[in-house]
JSON list of C-alpha atoms in Angstrom, two decimals:
[
{"chain": "A", "resi": 1, "resn": "UNK", "atom": "CA", "xyz": [0.05, -0.16, 0.11]},
{"chain": "A", "resi": 2, "resn": "UNK", "atom": "CA", "xyz": [2.94, 2.53, 0.69]},
{"chain": "A", "resi": 3, "resn": "UNK", "atom": "CA", "xyz": [3.89, 2.18, -3.12]},
{"chain": "A", "resi": 4, "resn": "UNK", "atom": "CA", "xyz": [0.46, 3.19, -3.91]},
{"chain": "A", "resi": 5, "resn": "UNK", "atom": "CA", "xyz": [0.82, 6.34, -1.65]},
{"chain": "A", "resi": 6, "resn": "UNK", "atom": "CA", "xyz": [3.92, 7.07, -3.62]},
{"chain": "A", "resi": 7, "resn": "UNK", "atom": "CA", "xyz": [2.08, 7.31, -6.71]},
{"chain": "A", "resi": 8, "resn": "UNK", "atom": "CA", "xyz": [-1.01, 9.11, -5.23]},
{"chain": "A", "resi": 9, "resn": "UNK", "atom": "CA", "xyz": [1.15, 11.63, -3.43]},
{"chain": "A", "resi": 10, "resn": "UNK", "atom": "CA", "xyz": [1.83, 13.42, -6.70]},
{"chain": "A", "resi": 11, "resn": "UNK", "atom": "CA", "xyz": [-1.77, 13.46, -7.68]},
{"chain": "A", "resi": 12, "resn": "UNK", "atom": "CA", "xyz": [-3.69, 14.25, -4.31]},
{"chain": "A", "resi": 13, "resn": "UNK", "atom": "CA", "xyz": [-0.97, 16.22, -2.55]},
{"chain": "A", "resi": 14, "resn": "UNK", "atom": "CA", "xyz": [0.79, 15.22, 0.85]},
{"chain": "A", "resi": 15, "resn": "UNK", "atom": "CA", "xyz": [-1.50, 16.97, 3.25]},
{"chain": "A", "resi": 16, "resn": "UNK", "atom": "CA", "xyz": [-4.53, 15.80, 1.55]},
{"chain": "A", "resi": 17, "resn": "UNK", "atom": "CA", "xyz": [-3.29, 12.16, 1.49]},
{"chain": "A", "resi": 18, "resn": "UNK", "atom": "CA", "xyz": [-2.25, 12.56, 5.12]},
{"chain": "A", "resi": 19, "resn": "UNK", "atom": "CA", "xyz": [-5.61, 13.85, 6.31]},
{"chain": "A", "resi": 20, "resn": "UNK", "atom": "CA", "xyz": [-7.33, 11.07, 4.33]},
{"chain": "A", "resi": 21, "resn": "UNK", "atom": "CA", "xyz": [-5.29, 8.37, 6.02]},
{"chain": "A", "resi": 22, "resn": "UNK", "atom": "CA", "xyz": [-5.86, 9.69, 9.43]},
{"chain": "A", "resi": 23, "resn": "UNK", "atom": "CA", "xyz": [-9.45, 10.03, 8.71]},
{"chain": "A", "resi": 24, "resn": "UNK", "atom": "CA", "xyz": [-9.52, 6.50, 7.49]},
{"chain": "A", "resi": 25, "resn": "UNK", "atom": "CA", "xyz": [-7.89, 5.25, 10.56]},
{"chain": "A", "resi": 26, "resn": "UNK", "atom": "CA", "xyz": [-10.15, 7.48, 12.80]},
{"chain": "A", "resi": 27, "resn": "UNK", "atom": "CA", "xyz": [-13.38, 5.85, 11.24]},
{"chain": "A", "resi": 28, "resn": "UNK", "atom": "CA", "xyz": [-11.60, 2.39, 11.35]},
{"chain": "A", "resi": 29, "resn": "UNK", "atom": "CA", "xyz": [-10.85, 2.80, 15.14]},
{"chain": "A", "resi": 30, "resn": "UNK", "atom": "CA", "xyz": [-14.67, 3.44, 15.60]},
{"chain": "A", "resi": 31, "resn": "UNK", "atom": "CA", "xyz": [-15.34, 0.44, 13.47]},
{"chain": "A", "resi": 32, "resn": "UNK", "atom": "CA", "xyz": [-13.23, -1.69, 15.41]},
{"chain": "A", "resi": 33, "resn": "UNK", "atom": "CA", "xyz": [-14.75, -0.63, 18.61]},
{"chain": "A", "resi": 34, "resn": "UNK", "atom": "CA", "xyz": [-18.32, -1.42, 17.51]},
{"chain": "A", "resi": 35, "resn": "UNK", "atom": "CA", "xyz": [-17.25, -4.81, 16.01]},
{"chain": "A", "resi": 36, "resn": "UNK", "atom": "CA", "xyz": [-15.39, -5.79, 19.30]},
{"chain": "A", "resi": 37, "resn": "UNK", "atom": "CA", "xyz": [-18.58, -4.70, 21.44]},
{"chain": "A", "resi": 38, "resn": "UNK", "atom": "CA", "xyz": [-20.79, -7.05, 19.00]},
{"chain": "A", "resi": 39, "resn": "UNK", "atom": "CA", "xyz": [-18.32, -9.82, 19.29]},
{"chain": "A", "resi": 40, "resn": "UNK", "atom": "CA", "xyz": [-18.49, -9.46, 23.25]},
{"chain": "A", "resi": 41, "resn": "UNK", "atom": "CA", "xyz": [-22.39, -9.49, 22.97]},
{"chain": "A", "resi": 42, "resn": "UNK", "atom": "CA", "xyz": [-22.22, -12.92, 21.26]},
{"chain": "A", "resi": 43, "resn": "UNK", "atom": "CA", "xyz": [-22.37, -11.75, 17.48]},
{"chain": "A", "resi": 44, "resn": "UNK", "atom": "CA", "xyz": [-19.89, -14.11, 16.12]},
{"chain": "A", "resi": 45, "resn": "UNK", "atom": "CA", "xyz": [-20.20, -12.84, 12.76]},
{"chain": "A", "resi": 46, "resn": "UNK", "atom": "CA", "xyz": [-18.66, -9.50, 13.90]},
{"chain": "A", "resi": 47, "resn": "UNK", "atom": "CA", "xyz": [-15.39, -11.19, 14.21]},
{"chain": "A", "resi": 48, "resn": "UNK", "atom": "CA", "xyz": [-15.35, -10.85, 10.49]},
{"chain": "A", "resi": 49, "resn": "UNK", "atom": "CA", "xyz": [-15.91, -7.15, 10.73]},
{"chain": "A", "resi": 50, "resn": "UNK", "atom": "CA", "xyz": [-12.86, -6.98, 12.93]},
{"chain": "A", "resi": 51, "resn": "UNK", "atom": "CA", "xyz": [-10.67, -8.66, 10.41]},
{"chain": "A", "resi": 52, "resn": "UNK", "atom": "CA", "xyz": [-12.02, -6.09, 7.81]},
{"chain": "A", "resi": 53, "resn": "UNK", "atom": "CA", "xyz": [-11.47, -3.37, 10.28]},
{"chain": "A", "resi": 54, "resn": "UNK", "atom": "CA", "xyz": [-7.76, -4.31, 10.75]},
{"chain": "A", "resi": 55, "resn": "UNK", "atom": "CA", "xyz": [-7.27, -4.45, 6.99]},
{"chain": "A", "resi": 56, "resn": "UNK", "atom": "CA", "xyz": [-8.91, -1.13, 6.31]},
{"chain": "A", "resi": 57, "resn": "UNK", "atom": "CA", "xyz": [-6.71, 0.39, 9.32]},
{"chain": "A", "resi": 58, "resn": "UNK", "atom": "CA", "xyz": [-3.58, -0.95, 7.67]},
{"chain": "A", "resi": 59, "resn": "UNK", "atom": "CA", "xyz": [-4.53, 0.27, 4.11]},
{"chain": "A", "resi": 60, "resn": "UNK", "atom": "CA", "xyz": [-5.33, 3.76, 5.78]},
{"chain": "A", "resi": 61, "resn": "UNK", "atom": "CA", "xyz": [-2.15, 3.82, 7.64]},
{"chain": "A", "resi": 62, "resn": "UNK", "atom": "CA", "xyz": [0.04, 2.88, 4.60]},
{"chain": "A", "resi": 63, "resn": "UNK", "atom": "CA", "xyz": [-1.65, 5.42, 2.44]},
{"chain": "A", "resi": 64, "resn": "UNK", "atom": "CA", "xyz": [-1.32, 8.24, 4.85]},
{"chain": "A", "resi": 65, "resn": "UNK", "atom": "CA", "xyz": [0.53, 8.51, 8.32]},
{"chain": "A", "resi": 66, "resn": "UNK", "atom": "CA", "xyz": [2.80, 5.56, 7.10]},
{"chain": "A", "resi": 67, "resn": "UNK", "atom": "CA", "xyz": [4.51, 7.49, 4.44]},
{"chain": "A", "resi": 68, "resn": "UNK", "atom": "CA", "xyz": [3.42, 10.90, 4.10]},
{"chain": "A", "resi": 69, "resn": "UNK", "atom": "CA", "xyz": [5.22, 12.36, 7.16]},
{"chain": "A", "resi": 70, "resn": "UNK", "atom": "CA", "xyz": [8.66, 11.25, 5.44]},
{"chain": "A", "resi": 71, "resn": "UNK", "atom": "CA", "xyz": [7.75, 13.40, 2.37]},
{"chain": "A", "resi": 72, "resn": "UNK", "atom": "CA", "xyz": [6.63, 16.34, 4.41]},
{"chain": "A", "resi": 73, "resn": "UNK", "atom": "CA", "xyz": [9.60, 16.25, 6.67]},
{"chain": "A", "resi": 74, "resn": "UNK", "atom": "CA", "xyz": [12.05, 16.21, 3.72]},
{"chain": "A", "resi": 75, "resn": "UNK", "atom": "CA", "xyz": [10.23, 19.16, 2.08]},
{"chain": "A", "resi": 76, "resn": "UNK", "atom": "CA", "xyz": [9.74, 21.35, 5.05]},
{"chain": "A", "resi": 77, "resn": "UNK", "atom": "CA", "xyz": [13.38, 21.79, 5.99]},
{"chain": "A", "resi": 78, "resn": "UNK", "atom": "CA", "xyz": [16.29, 23.02, 4.11]},
{"chain": "A", "resi": 79, "resn": "UNK", "atom": "CA", "xyz": [19.32, 20.96, 3.25]},
{"chain": "A", "resi": 80, "resn": "UNK", "atom": "CA", "xyz": [21.19, 22.13, 6.52]},
{"chain": "A", "resi": 81, "resn": "UNK", "atom": "CA", "xyz": [18.32, 21.37, 8.90]},
{"chain": "A", "resi": 82, "resn": "UNK", "atom": "CA", "xyz": [17.08, 18.24, 7.20]},
{"chain": "A", "resi": 83, "resn": "UNK", "atom": "CA", "xyz": [19.33, 15.61, 8.75]},
{"chain": "A", "resi": 84, "resn": "UNK", "atom": "CA", "xyz": [18.69, 16.83, 12.12]},
{"chain": "A", "resi": 85, "resn": "UNK", "atom": "CA", "xyz": [14.78, 17.03, 11.52]},
{"chain": "A", "resi": 86, "resn": "UNK", "atom": "CA", "xyz": [14.46, 13.62, 10.02]},
{"chain": "A", "resi": 87, "resn": "UNK", "atom": "CA", "xyz": [16.40, 12.23, 13.03]},
{"chain": "A", "resi": 88, "resn": "UNK", "atom": "CA", "xyz": [14.04, 13.79, 15.65]},
{"chain": "A", "resi": 89, "resn": "UNK", "atom": "CA", "xyz": [11.32, 12.36, 13.38]},
{"chain": "A", "resi": 90, "resn": "UNK", "atom": "CA", "xyz": [12.64, 8.95, 13.26]},
{"chain": "A", "resi": 91, "resn": "UNK", "atom": "CA", "xyz": [13.48, 8.78, 17.12]},
{"chain": "A", "resi": 92, "resn": "UNK", "atom": "CA", "xyz": [9.86, 10.12, 17.84]},
{"chain": "A", "resi": 93, "resn": "UNK", "atom": "CA", "xyz": [8.32, 7.56, 15.54]},
{"chain": "A", "resi": 94, "resn": "UNK", "atom": "CA", "xyz": [10.27, 4.70, 17.23]},
{"chain": "A", "resi": 95, "resn": "UNK", "atom": "CA", "xyz": [9.62, 6.02, 20.65]},
{"chain": "A", "resi": 96, "resn": "UNK", "atom": "CA", "xyz": [5.84, 6.17, 19.96]},
{"chain": "A", "resi": 97, "resn": "UNK", "atom": "CA", "xyz": [5.87, 2.75, 18.36]},
{"chain": "A", "resi": 98, "resn": "UNK", "atom": "CA", "xyz": [7.64, 1.46, 21.49]},
{"chain": "A", "resi": 99, "resn": "UNK", "atom": "CA", "xyz": [5.06, 2.88, 23.91]},
{"chain": "A", "resi": 100, "resn": "UNK", "atom": "CA", "xyz": [2.22, 1.79, 21.94]},
{"chain": "A", "resi": 101, "resn": "UNK", "atom": "CA", "xyz": [3.53, -1.64, 22.11]},
{"chain": "A", "resi": 102, "resn": "UNK", "atom": "CA", "xyz": [4.31, -1.55, 25.62]},
{"chain": "A", "resi": 103, "resn": "UNK", "atom": "CA", "xyz": [0.88, -0.01, 26.93]},
{"chain": "A", "resi": 104, "resn": "UNK", "atom": "CA", "xyz": [-1.47, -1.70, 24.55]},
{"chain": "A", "resi": 105, "resn": "UNK", "atom": "CA", "xyz": [-1.79, -5.18, 26.24]},
{"chain": "A", "resi": 106, "resn": "UNK", "atom": "CA", "xyz": [-2.39, -3.39, 29.75]},
{"chain": "A", "resi": 107, "resn": "UNK", "atom": "CA", "xyz": [-4.89, -0.82, 28.29]},
{"chain": "A", "resi": 108, "resn": "UNK", "atom": "CA", "xyz": [-6.69, -3.82, 26.54]},
{"chain": "A", "resi": 109, "resn": "UNK", "atom": "CA", "xyz": [-6.87, -5.87, 29.90]},
{"chain": "A", "resi": 110, "resn": "UNK", "atom": "CA", "xyz": [-8.12, -2.66, 31.33]},
{"chain": "A", "resi": 111, "resn": "UNK", "atom": "CA", "xyz": [-10.82, -1.32, 29.17]},
{"chain": "A", "resi": 112, "resn": "UNK", "atom": "CA", "xyz": [-11.21, -4.34, 27.00]},
{"chain": "A", "resi": 113, "resn": "UNK", "atom": "CA", "xyz": [-13.16, -3.81, 23.74]},
{"chain": "A", "resi": 114, "resn": "UNK", "atom": "CA", "xyz": [-13.01, -0.18, 24.23]},
{"chain": "A", "resi": 115, "resn": "UNK", "atom": "CA", "xyz": [-9.38, 0.28, 23.82]},
{"chain": "A", "resi": 116, "resn": "UNK", "atom": "CA", "xyz": [-9.39, 1.60, 20.27]},
{"chain": "A", "resi": 117, "resn": "UNK", "atom": "CA", "xyz": [-11.15, 4.56, 21.50]},
{"chain": "A", "resi": 118, "resn": "UNK", "atom": "CA", "xyz": [-7.96, 5.86, 23.06]},
{"chain": "A", "resi": 119, "resn": "UNK", "atom": "CA", "xyz": [-6.45, 5.85, 19.35]},
{"chain": "A", "resi": 120, "resn": "UNK", "atom": "CA", "xyz": [-9.73, 7.53, 18.12]},
{"chain": "A", "resi": 121, "resn": "UNK", "atom": "CA", "xyz": [-8.84, 10.39, 20.69]},
{"chain": "A", "resi": 122, "resn": "UNK", "atom": "CA", "xyz": [-5.43, 10.58, 19.49]},
{"chain": "A", "resi": 123, "resn": "UNK", "atom": "CA", "xyz": [-6.30, 10.61, 15.97]},
{"chain": "A", "resi": 124, "resn": "UNK", "atom": "CA", "xyz": [-8.56, 13.51, 16.36]},
{"chain": "A", "resi": 125, "resn": "UNK", "atom": "CA", "xyz": [-5.84, 15.65, 17.72]},
{"chain": "A", "resi": 126, "resn": "UNK", "atom": "CA", "xyz": [-3.60, 14.54, 14.96]},
{"chain": "A", "resi": 127, "resn": "UNK", "atom": "CA", "xyz": [-6.30, 15.32, 12.20]},
{"chain": "A", "resi": 128, "resn": "UNK", "atom": "CA", "xyz": [-6.88, 18.67, 13.85]},
{"chain": "A", "resi": 129, "resn": "UNK", "atom": "CA", "xyz": [-3.39, 19.39, 14.07]},
{"chain": "A", "resi": 130, "resn": "UNK", "atom": "CA", "xyz": [-2.61, 18.64, 10.48]},
{"chain": "A", "resi": 131, "resn": "UNK", "atom": "CA", "xyz": [-5.54, 20.51, 9.19]},
{"chain": "A", "resi": 132, "resn": "UNK", "atom": "CA", "xyz": [-4.50, 23.70, 11.30]},
{"chain": "A", "resi": 133, "resn": "UNK", "atom": "CA", "xyz": [-0.56, 23.46, 11.01]},
{"chain": "A", "resi": 134, "resn": "UNK", "atom": "CA", "xyz": [0.70, 21.28, 8.40]},
{"chain": "A", "resi": 135, "resn": "UNK", "atom": "CA", "xyz": [0.98, 23.25, 4.79]},
{"chain": "A", "resi": 136, "resn": "UNK", "atom": "CA", "xyz": [0.45, 21.35, 1.60]},
{"chain": "A", "resi": 137, "resn": "UNK", "atom": "CA", "xyz": [4.02, 21.02, -0.03]},
{"chain": "A", "resi": 138, "resn": "UNK", "atom": "CA", "xyz": [3.12, 19.64, -3.14]},
{"chain": "A", "resi": 139, "resn": "UNK", "atom": "CA", "xyz": [4.76, 21.68, -6.26]},
{"chain": "A", "resi": 140, "resn": "UNK", "atom": "CA", "xyz": [6.02, 24.23, -3.71]},
{"chain": "A", "resi": 141, "resn": "UNK", "atom": "CA", "xyz": [9.74, 25.06, -3.20]},
{"chain": "A", "resi": 142, "resn": "UNK", "atom": "CA", "xyz": [11.35, 25.09, 0.14]},
{"chain": "A", "resi": 143, "resn": "UNK", "atom": "CA", "xyz": [11.72, 28.90, 0.03]},
{"chain": "A", "resi": 144, "resn": "UNK", "atom": "CA", "xyz": [7.86, 29.49, -0.41]},
{"chain": "A", "resi": 145, "resn": "UNK", "atom": "CA", "xyz": [7.26, 27.10, 2.58]},
{"chain": "A", "resi": 146, "resn": "UNK", "atom": "CA", "xyz": [9.82, 28.82, 4.87]},
{"chain": "A", "resi": 147, "resn": "UNK", "atom": "CA", "xyz": [8.58, 32.29, 3.72]},
{"chain": "A", "resi": 148, "resn": "UNK", "atom": "CA", "xyz": [4.95, 31.22, 4.81]},
{"chain": "A", "resi": 149, "resn": "UNK", "atom": "CA", "xyz": [6.16, 29.97, 8.17]},
{"chain": "A", "resi": 150, "resn": "UNK", "atom": "CA", "xyz": [7.90, 33.13, 8.92]},
{"chain": "A", "resi": 151, "resn": "UNK", "atom": "CA", "xyz": [5.04, 35.21, 7.70]},
{"chain": "A", "resi": 152, "resn": "UNK", "atom": "CA", "xyz": [2.81, 33.16, 10.23]},
{"chain": "A", "resi": 153, "resn": "UNK", "atom": "CA", "xyz": [5.29, 33.33, 13.06]},
{"chain": "A", "resi": 154, "resn": "UNK", "atom": "CA", "xyz": [5.29, 37.17, 12.41]},
{"chain": "A", "resi": 155, "resn": "UNK", "atom": "CA", "xyz": [1.53, 37.37, 12.47]},
{"chain": "A", "resi": 156, "resn": "UNK", "atom": "CA", "xyz": [1.46, 35.45, 15.79]},
{"chain": "A", "resi": 157, "resn": "UNK", "atom": "CA", "xyz": [4.13, 37.55, 17.46]},
{"chain": "A", "resi": 158, "resn": "UNK", "atom": "CA", "xyz": [2.17, 40.76, 16.32]},
{"chain": "A", "resi": 159, "resn": "UNK", "atom": "CA", "xyz": [-1.27, 39.35, 17.69]},
{"chain": "A", "resi": 160, "resn": "UNK", "atom": "CA", "xyz": [0.44, 38.69, 21.10]},
{"chain": "A", "resi": 161, "resn": "UNK", "atom": "CA", "xyz": [1.39, 42.33, 21.56]},
{"chain": "A", "resi": 162, "resn": "UNK", "atom": "CA", "xyz": [-2.00, 43.73, 20.63]}
]
């Protein structure tokens, strides 16, 4: 699926594809929660819904958050800052994966079939953050993106003093 996002990224745009992936993951976590509640209430056919939900989650992740942040991070920073920025991104990614793997079994035993609602909450935050703060970098040179960030930072500073 990540290969497909490489093709789609030039057509749809990085931000759009990232938002679509996050939105798909958000909807899928709700779908998984409903499916798990149905399985818990003896609707065994809902187990197939869980399998479908996992596949949809993986597809959404692969087409959005699995690959797009690497494109965006590489395009948001100039050549001098890019290695440090990519390093911070990689470390944050691995630390987050570590904590998800560490905490998930404990969360699942504590809140059982509602465990994916925690992910729904985080995905809501990620969706809002991406919508508000992440620019579209498709067909835009680094100079234009940097100028946009400087303009926004100056605007924020001016609004603080008013």
